[in-house]
Short mmCIF file of C-alpha atoms and ligand atoms in Angstrom, two decimals:
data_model
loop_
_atom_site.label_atom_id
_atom_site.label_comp_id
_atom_site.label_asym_id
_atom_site.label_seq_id
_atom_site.Cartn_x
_atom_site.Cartn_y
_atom_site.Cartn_z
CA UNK A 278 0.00 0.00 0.00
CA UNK A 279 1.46 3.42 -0.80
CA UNK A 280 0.49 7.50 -0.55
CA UNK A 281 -0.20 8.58 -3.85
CA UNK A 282 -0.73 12.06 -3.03
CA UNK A 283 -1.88 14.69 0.07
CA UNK A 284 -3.50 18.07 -0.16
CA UNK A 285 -3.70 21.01 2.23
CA UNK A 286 -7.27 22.61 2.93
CA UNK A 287 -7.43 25.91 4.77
CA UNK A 288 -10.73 27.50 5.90
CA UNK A 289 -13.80 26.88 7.77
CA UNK A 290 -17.34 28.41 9.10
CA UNK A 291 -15.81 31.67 10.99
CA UNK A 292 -12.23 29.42 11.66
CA UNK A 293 -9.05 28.85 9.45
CA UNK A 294 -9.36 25.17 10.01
CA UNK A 295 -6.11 23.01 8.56
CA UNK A 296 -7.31 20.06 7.25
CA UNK A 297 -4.83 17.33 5.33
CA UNK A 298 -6.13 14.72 3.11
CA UNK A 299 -3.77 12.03 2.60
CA UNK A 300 -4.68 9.62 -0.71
CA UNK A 301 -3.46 6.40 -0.88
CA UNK A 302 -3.40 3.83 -4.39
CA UNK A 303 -6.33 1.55 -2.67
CA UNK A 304 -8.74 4.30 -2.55
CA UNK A 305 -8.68 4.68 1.03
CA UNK A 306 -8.03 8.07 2.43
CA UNK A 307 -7.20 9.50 5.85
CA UNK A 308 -7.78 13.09 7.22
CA UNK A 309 -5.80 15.09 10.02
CA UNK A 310 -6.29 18.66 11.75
CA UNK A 311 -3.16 20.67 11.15
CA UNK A 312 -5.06 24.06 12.94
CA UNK A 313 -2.91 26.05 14.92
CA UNK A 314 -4.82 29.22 16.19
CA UNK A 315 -4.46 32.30 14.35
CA UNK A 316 -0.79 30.59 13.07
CA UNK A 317 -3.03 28.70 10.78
CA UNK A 318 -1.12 29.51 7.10
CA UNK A 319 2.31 28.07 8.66
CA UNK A 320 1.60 24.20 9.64
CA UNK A 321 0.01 24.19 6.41
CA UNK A 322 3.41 25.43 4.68
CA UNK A 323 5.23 23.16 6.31
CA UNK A 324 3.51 20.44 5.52
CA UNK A 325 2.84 21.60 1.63
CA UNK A 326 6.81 22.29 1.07
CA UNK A 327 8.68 19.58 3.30
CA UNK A 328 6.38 16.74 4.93
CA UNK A 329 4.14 16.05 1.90
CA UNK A 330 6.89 15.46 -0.41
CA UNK A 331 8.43 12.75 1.48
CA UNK A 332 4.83 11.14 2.41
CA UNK A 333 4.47 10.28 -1.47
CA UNK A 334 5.72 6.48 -2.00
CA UNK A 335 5.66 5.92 1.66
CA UNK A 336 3.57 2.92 3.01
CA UNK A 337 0.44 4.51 5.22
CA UNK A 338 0.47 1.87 7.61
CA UNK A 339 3.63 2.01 9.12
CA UNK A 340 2.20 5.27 10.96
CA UNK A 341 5.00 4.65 13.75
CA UNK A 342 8.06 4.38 11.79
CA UNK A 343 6.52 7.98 9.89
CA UNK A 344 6.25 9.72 12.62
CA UNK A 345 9.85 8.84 13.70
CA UNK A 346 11.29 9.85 10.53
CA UNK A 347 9.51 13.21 10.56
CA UNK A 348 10.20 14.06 14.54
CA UNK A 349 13.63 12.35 13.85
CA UNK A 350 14.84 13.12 11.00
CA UNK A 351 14.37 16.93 11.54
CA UNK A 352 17.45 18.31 12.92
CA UNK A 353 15.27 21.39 14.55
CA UNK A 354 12.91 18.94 16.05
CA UNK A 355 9.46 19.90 18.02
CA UNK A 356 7.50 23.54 18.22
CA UNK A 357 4.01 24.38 17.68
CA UNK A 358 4.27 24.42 14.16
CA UNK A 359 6.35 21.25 13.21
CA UNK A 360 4.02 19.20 15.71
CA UNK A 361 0.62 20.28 14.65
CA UNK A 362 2.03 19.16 10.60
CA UNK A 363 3.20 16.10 12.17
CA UNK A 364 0.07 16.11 13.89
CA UNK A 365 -2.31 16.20 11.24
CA UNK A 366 -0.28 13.15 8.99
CA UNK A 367 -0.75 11.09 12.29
CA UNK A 368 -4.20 11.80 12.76
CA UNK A 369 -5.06 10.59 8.85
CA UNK A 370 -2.79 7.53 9.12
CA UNK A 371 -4.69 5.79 12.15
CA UNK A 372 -7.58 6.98 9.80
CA UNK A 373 -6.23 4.74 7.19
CA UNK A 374 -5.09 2.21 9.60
CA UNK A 375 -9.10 1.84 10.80
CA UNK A 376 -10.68 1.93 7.77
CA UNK A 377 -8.34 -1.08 6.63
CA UNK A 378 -9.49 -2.99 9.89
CA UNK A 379 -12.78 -1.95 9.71
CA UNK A 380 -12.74 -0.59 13.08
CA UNK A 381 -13.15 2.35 15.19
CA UNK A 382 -9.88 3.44 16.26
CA UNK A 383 -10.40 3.12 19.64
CA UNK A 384 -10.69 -0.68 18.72
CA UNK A 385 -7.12 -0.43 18.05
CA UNK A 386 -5.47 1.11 21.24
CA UNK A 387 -7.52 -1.48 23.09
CA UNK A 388 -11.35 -1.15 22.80
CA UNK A 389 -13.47 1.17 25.87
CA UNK A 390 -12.89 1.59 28.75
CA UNK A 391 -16.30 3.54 28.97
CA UNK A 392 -19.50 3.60 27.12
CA UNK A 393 -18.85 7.96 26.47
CA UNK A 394 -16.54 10.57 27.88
CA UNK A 395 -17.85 13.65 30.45
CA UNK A 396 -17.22 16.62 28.78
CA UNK A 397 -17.18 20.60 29.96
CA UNK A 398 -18.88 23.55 28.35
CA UNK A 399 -17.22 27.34 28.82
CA UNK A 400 -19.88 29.31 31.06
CA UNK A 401 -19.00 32.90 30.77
CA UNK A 402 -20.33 36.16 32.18
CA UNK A 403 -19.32 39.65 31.60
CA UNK A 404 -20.67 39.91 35.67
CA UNK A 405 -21.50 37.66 37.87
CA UNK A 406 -25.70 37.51 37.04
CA UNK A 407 -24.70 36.66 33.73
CA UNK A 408 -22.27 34.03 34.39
CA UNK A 409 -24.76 32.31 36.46
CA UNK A 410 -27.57 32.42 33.59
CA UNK A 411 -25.04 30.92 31.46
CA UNK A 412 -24.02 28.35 33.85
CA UNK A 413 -27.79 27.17 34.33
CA UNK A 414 -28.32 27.29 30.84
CA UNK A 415 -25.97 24.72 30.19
CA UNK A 416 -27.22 22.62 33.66
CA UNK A 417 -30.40 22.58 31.56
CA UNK A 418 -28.79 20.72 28.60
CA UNK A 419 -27.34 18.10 30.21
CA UNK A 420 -23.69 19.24 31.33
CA UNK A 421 -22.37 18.48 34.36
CA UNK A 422 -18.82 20.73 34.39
CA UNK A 423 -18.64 23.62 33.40
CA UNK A 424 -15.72 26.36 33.01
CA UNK A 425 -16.22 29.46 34.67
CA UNK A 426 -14.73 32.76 33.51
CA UNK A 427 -15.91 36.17 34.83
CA UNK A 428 -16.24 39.75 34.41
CA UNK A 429 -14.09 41.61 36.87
CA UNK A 430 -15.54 44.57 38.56
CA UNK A 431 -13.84 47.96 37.29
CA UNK A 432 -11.00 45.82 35.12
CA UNK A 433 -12.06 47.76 31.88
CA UNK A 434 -11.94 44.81 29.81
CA UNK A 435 -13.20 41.85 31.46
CA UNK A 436 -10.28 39.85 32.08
CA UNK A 437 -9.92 36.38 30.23
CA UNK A 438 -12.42 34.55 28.24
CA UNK A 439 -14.98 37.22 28.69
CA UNK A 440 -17.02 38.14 25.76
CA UNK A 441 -17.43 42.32 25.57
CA UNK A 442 -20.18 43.67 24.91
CA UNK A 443 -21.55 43.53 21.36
CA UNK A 444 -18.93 39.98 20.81
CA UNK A 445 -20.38 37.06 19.51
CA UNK A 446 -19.40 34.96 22.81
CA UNK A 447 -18.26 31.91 21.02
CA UNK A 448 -15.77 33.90 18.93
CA UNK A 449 -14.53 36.18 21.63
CA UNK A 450 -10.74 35.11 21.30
CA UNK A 451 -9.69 35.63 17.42
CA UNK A 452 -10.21 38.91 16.11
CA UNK A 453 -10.97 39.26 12.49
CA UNK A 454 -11.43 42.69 12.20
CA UNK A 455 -8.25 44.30 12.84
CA UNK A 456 -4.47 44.78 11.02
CA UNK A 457 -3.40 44.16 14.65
CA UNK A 458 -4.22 43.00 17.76
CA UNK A 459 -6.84 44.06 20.47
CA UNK A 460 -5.59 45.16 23.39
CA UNK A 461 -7.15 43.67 27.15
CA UNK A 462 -6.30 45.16 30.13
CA UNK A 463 -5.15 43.38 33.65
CA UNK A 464 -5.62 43.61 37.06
CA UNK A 465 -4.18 40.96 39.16
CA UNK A 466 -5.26 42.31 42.84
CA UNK A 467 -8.85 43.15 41.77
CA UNK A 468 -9.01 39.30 39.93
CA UNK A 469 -7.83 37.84 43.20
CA UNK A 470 -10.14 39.66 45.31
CA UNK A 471 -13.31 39.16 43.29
CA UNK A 472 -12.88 35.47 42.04
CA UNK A 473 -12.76 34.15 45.18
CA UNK A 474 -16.62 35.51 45.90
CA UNK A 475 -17.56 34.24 42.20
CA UNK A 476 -17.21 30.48 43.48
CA UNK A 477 -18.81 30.94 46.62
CA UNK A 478 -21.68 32.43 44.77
CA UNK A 479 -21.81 29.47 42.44
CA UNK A 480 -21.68 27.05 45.28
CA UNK A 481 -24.54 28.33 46.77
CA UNK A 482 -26.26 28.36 43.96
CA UNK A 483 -25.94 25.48 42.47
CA UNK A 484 -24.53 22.87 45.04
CA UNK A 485 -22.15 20.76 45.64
CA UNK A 486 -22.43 17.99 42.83
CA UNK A 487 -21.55 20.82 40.23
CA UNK A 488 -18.11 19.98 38.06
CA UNK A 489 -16.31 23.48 38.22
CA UNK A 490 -13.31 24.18 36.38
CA UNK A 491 -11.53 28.03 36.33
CA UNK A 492 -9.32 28.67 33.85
CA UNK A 493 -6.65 31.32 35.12
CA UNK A 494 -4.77 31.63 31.56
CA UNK A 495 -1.32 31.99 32.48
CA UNK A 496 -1.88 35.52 34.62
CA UNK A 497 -0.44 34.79 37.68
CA UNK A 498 3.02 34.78 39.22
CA UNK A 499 3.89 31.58 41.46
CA UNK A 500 3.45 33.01 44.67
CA UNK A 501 0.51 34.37 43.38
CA UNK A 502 -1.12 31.39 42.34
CA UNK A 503 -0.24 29.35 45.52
CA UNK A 504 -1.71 31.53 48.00
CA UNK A 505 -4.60 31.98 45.02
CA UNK A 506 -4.87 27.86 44.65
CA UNK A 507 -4.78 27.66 48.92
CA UNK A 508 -7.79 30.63 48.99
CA UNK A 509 -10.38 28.59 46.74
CA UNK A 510 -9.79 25.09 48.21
CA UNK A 511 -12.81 24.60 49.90
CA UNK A 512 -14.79 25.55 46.55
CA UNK A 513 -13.19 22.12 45.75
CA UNK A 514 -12.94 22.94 42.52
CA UNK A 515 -12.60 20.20 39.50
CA UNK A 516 -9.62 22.14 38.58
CA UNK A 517 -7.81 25.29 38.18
CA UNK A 518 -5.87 25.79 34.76
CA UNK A 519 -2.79 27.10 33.50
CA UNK A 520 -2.30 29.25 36.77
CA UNK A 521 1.32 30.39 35.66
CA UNK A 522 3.18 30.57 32.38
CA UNK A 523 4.44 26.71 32.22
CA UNK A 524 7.64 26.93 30.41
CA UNK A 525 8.70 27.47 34.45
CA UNK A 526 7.72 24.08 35.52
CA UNK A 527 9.51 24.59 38.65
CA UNK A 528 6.71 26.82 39.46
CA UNK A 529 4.43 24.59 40.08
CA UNK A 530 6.36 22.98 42.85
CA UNK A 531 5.59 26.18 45.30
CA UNK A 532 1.46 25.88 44.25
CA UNK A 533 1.89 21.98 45.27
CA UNK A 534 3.39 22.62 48.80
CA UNK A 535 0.51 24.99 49.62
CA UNK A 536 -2.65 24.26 48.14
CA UNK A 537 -4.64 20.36 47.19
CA UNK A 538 -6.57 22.65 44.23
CA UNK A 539 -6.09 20.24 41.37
CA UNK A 540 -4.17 22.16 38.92
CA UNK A 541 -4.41 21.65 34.96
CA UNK A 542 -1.91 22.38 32.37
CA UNK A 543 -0.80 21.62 29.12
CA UNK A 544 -2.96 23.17 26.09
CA UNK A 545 0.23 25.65 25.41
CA UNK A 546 2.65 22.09 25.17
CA UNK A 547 3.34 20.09 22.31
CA UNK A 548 5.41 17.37 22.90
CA UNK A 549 6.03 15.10 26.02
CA UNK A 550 9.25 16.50 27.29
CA UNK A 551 7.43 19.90 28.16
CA UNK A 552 4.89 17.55 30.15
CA UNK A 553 7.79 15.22 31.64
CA UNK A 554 8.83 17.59 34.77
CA UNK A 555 5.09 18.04 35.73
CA UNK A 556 3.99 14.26 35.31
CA UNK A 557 6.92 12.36 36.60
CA UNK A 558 7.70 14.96 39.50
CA UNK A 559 3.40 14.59 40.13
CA UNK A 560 3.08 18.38 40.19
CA UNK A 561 -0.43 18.47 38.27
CA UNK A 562 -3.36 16.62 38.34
CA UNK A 563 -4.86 16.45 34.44
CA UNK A 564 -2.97 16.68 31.08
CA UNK A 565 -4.12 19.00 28.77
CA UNK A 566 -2.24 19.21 25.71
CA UNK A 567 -4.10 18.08 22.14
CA UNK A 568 -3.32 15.61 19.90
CA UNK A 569 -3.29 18.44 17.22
CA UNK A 570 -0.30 20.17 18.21
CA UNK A 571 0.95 16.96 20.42
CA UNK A 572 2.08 15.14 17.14
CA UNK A 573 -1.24 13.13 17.15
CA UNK A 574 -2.71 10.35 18.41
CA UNK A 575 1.23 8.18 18.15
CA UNK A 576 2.49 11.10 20.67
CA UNK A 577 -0.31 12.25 22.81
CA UNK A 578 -1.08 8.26 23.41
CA UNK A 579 2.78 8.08 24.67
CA UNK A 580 2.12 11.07 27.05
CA UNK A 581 -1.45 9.72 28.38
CA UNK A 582 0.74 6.37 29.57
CA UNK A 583 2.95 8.25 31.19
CA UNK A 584 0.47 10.53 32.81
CA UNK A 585 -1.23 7.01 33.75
CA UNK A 586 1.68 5.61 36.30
CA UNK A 587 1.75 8.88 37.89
CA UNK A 588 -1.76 9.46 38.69
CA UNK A 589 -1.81 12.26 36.27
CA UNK A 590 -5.38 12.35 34.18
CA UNK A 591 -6.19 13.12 30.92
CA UNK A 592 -8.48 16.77 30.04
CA UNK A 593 -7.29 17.55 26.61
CA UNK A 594 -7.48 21.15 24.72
CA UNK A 595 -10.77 21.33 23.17
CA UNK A 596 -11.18 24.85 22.52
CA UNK A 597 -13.51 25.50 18.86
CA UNK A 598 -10.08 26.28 17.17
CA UNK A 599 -9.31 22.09 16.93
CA UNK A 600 -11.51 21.02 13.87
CA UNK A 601 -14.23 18.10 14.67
CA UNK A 602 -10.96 15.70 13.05
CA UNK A 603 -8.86 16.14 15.89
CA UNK A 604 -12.24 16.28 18.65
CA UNK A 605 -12.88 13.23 17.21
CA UNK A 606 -9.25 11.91 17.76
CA UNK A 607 -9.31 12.77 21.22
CA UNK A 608 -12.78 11.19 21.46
CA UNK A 609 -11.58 7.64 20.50
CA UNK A 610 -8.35 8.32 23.06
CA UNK A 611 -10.61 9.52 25.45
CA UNK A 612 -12.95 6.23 25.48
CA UNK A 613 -9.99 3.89 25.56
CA UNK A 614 -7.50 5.73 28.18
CA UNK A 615 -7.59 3.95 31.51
CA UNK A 616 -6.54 7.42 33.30
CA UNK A 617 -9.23 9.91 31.51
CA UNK A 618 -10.40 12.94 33.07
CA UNK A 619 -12.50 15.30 31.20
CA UNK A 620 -12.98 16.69 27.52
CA UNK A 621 -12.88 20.45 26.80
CA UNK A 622 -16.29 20.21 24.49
CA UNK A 623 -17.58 23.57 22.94
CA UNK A 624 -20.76 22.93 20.42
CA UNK A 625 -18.96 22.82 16.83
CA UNK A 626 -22.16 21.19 15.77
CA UNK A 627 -23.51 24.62 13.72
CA UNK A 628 -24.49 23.58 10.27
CA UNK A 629 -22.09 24.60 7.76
CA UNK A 630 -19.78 22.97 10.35
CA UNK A 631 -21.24 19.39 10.18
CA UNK A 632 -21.76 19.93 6.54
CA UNK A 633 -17.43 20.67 6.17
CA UNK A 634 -16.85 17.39 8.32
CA UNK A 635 -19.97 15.03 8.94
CA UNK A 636 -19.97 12.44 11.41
CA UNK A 637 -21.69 10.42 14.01
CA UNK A 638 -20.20 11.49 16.72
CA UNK A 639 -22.80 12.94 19.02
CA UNK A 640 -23.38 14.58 22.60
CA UNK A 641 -25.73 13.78 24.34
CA UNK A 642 -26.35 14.66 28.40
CA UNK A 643 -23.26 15.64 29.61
CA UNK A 644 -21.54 13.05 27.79
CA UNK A 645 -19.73 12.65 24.24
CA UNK A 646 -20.38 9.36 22.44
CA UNK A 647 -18.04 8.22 19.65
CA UNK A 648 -19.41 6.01 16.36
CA UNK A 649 -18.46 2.77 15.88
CA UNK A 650 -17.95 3.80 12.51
CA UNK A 651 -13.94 2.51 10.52
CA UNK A 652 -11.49 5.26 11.42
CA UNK A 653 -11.82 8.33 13.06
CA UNK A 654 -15.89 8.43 12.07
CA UNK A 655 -15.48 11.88 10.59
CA UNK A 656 -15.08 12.97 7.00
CA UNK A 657 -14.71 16.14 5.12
CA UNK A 658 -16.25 16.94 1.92
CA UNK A 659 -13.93 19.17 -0.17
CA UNK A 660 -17.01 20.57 -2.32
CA UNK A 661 -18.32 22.12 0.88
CA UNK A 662 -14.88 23.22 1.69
CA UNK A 663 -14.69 25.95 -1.67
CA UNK A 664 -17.09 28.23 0.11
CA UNK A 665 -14.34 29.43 3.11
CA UNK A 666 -10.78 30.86 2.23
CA UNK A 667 -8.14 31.98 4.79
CA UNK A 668 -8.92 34.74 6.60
CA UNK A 669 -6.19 36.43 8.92
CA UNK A 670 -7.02 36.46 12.74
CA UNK A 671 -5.26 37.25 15.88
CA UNK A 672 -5.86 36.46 19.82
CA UNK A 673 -5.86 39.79 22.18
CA UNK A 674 -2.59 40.75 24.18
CA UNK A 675 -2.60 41.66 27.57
CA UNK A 676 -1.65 44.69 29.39
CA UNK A 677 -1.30 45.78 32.76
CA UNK A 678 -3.01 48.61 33.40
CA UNK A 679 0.59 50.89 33.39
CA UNK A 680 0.67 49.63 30.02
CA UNK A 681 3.28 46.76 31.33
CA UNK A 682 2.87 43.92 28.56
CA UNK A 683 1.94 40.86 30.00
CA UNK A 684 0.73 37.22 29.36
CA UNK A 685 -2.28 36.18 27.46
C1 CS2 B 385 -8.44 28.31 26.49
C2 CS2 B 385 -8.33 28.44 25.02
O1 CS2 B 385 -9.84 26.49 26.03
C3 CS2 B 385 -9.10 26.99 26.85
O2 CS2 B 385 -8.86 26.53 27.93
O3 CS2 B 385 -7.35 28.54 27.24
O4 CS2 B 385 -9.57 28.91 24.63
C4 CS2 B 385 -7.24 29.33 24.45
O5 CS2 B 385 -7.37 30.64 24.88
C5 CS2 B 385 -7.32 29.27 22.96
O6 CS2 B 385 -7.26 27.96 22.54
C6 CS2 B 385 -6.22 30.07 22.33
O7 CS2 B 385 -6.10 29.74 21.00
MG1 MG B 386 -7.12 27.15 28.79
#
């Protein structure tokens, strides 16, 4: 069995979605998400001038001994950009590799482990009334964790994840309609006096038996996010992400000796040495890199067994940037891992969206459910794909409010 040929596809309903379509001489195909947020036009260059080249002739099932020669044989190995190509050729080869079996892929890391994986929906409020509409409002479909991000009194422009006014909420974080960059402004005292008082409120008013989940986007410094992690204990939250910039793993050794919080990290990290420190050395509690920018299912699998033997579980990056390909490659990792957590699940499901990539795949109370269909159970239909075209896009920065730059 050989490649015959691969294509690049970039565009989407209101995302630059990277989508690779490997060919192969039987007439199966396989198909991988390449999208790296508001980066989108550079996987797919590297893929179009130096992976696809050297896919052509190659045999699609040796998916292992591909991956090696492309992580490998690159002398300037890993990044963002080289992993999410590598990504995408992974993701279409265990494609291939199912649709020759016949079988789901899940079939082939080792069958289920559970019948459908919990999954959390973003709950946002630009104050704290809203936020709790929006947290009921998914209660009353079904979810049972939820991410909570919230408006912060007198910080001018919400803080993180926080639609403004007149935003479509579930396209808050790439901007479209600028040559550069918006601009958000920070306040780290007033967000660490106020989000204490957001939990409490939720706790009251919706129980104990609620899944929370607080995503803290890199803002804080490590003392910071210690005595932070210690203050919200007894919200007993699900978890608390990204509360520092993680290229410091060492930071998260001072949140550990002061606070249980469960802390989750990862969405930022694309191959398993960045996660190595913080597995091995037990200093988080859930995984959360993709298998989009992770290298694909060969890599992210790797990392998941690791994470296993060190109680470390799995709650991969779901934002809506990750095409339903790679949601549905995490689904069939997510129904077979022994040590899974919790799926990052935000409603892709618009129309246009399951006409670019139908499947079975479905939610359904809470809960995603994956098809038994051969493969990865998704497909992509190229005719639907001539009505987007790239379209350039860019996340906010962050500033204090002295106009200090700081992280997003
Ligand atoms: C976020 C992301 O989903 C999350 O937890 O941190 O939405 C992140 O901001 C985006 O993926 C950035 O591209
Ligand atoms: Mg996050």
């Amino acid at each position: 069995m050989k490649i015959t040929s691969a294509e690049v596809f970039i565009g989407g309903p209101g995302k630059n979605y990277v989508t690779l379509k490997i060919m192969t001489d039987q007439g199966i195909y396989g198909i991988g998400d390449a999208t790296l947020n508001n980066r989108e036009t550079l996987p797919a260059q590297y893929l179009q001038d130096y992976l696809i080249p050297c896919l052509i002739g190659m045999d699609p099932r040796n998916s292992e001994d591909i991956w090696q020669y492309f992580y490998r044989g690159a002398y300037f190995r890993r990044g963002p950009i080289a992993m999410a190509a590598i990504g995408a050729i992974d993701m279409a080869l265990w494609d291939i590799k199912g649709k020759i079996a016949g079988l789901p892929v899940y079939q082939l890391f080792g069958g289920k482990s559970r019948e459908a994986a919990l999954v959390y929906a973003h709950a946002t409020g630009n104050d704290l009334d809203d936020l709790l509409e929006s947290i009921a409002n998914y209660q009353s479909q079904g979810y049972k964790a939820v991410r909570i991000q919230c408006g912060i009194p007198n910080m001018p422009k919400g803080g993180y994840g926080v639609s403004r006014e007149g935003e479509d909420s579930k396209h808050f974080i790439t901007d479209f309609t600028g040559a550069v960059p918006k601009e958000e402004v920070w306040d780290t005292e007033k967000y660490l006096q106020y989000m204490p008082t957001v939990f409490e409120k939720i706790r009251e008013r919706f129980g104990p038996d609620l899944k929370v989940l607080h995503d803290v986007h890199h803002r804080l410094t490590p003392r910071e996010a210690a005595a932070f992690a210690k203050s919200v204990e007894k919200y007993n939250l699900f978890w608390l992400e990204d509360p520092t910039p993680a290229e410091d793993q060492n930071a998260l050794k001072l949140i550990r000796q002061h606070s249980t919080a469960p802390i989750a990290i990862g969405e930022v990290f694309n191959s398993l040495w960045d996660c190595k420190q913080l597995i091995e050395e037990e200093l988080i509690d859930f995984i959360r890199i993709s298998v989009t920018y992770g290298g694909g299912i060969t890599h992210v699998k790797r990392i998941v067994e690791l994470a296993a033997i060190h109680h470390v579980r799995t709650g991969f990056h779901g934002a809506p940037s990750h095409s339903p390909i790679s949601m549905a490659a995490q689904g069939h990792l997510n129904i077979w891992a022994p040590n899974f957590g919790i799926q990052e699940y935000l409603v892709l499901g618009t129309p246009e969206c399951d006409a670019l990539f139908p499947s079975k795949h479905y939610y359904k109370d809470g809960m995603f459910h994956i098809s038994d269909e051969p493969g990865l159970g998704v497909d992509f239909d190229e005719k639907e794909a001539e009505r987007y075209t790239y379209k350039r896009g860019y996340h906010p920065v962050t500033r204090l409010e002295d106009g200090t730059m700081w992280n997003y």
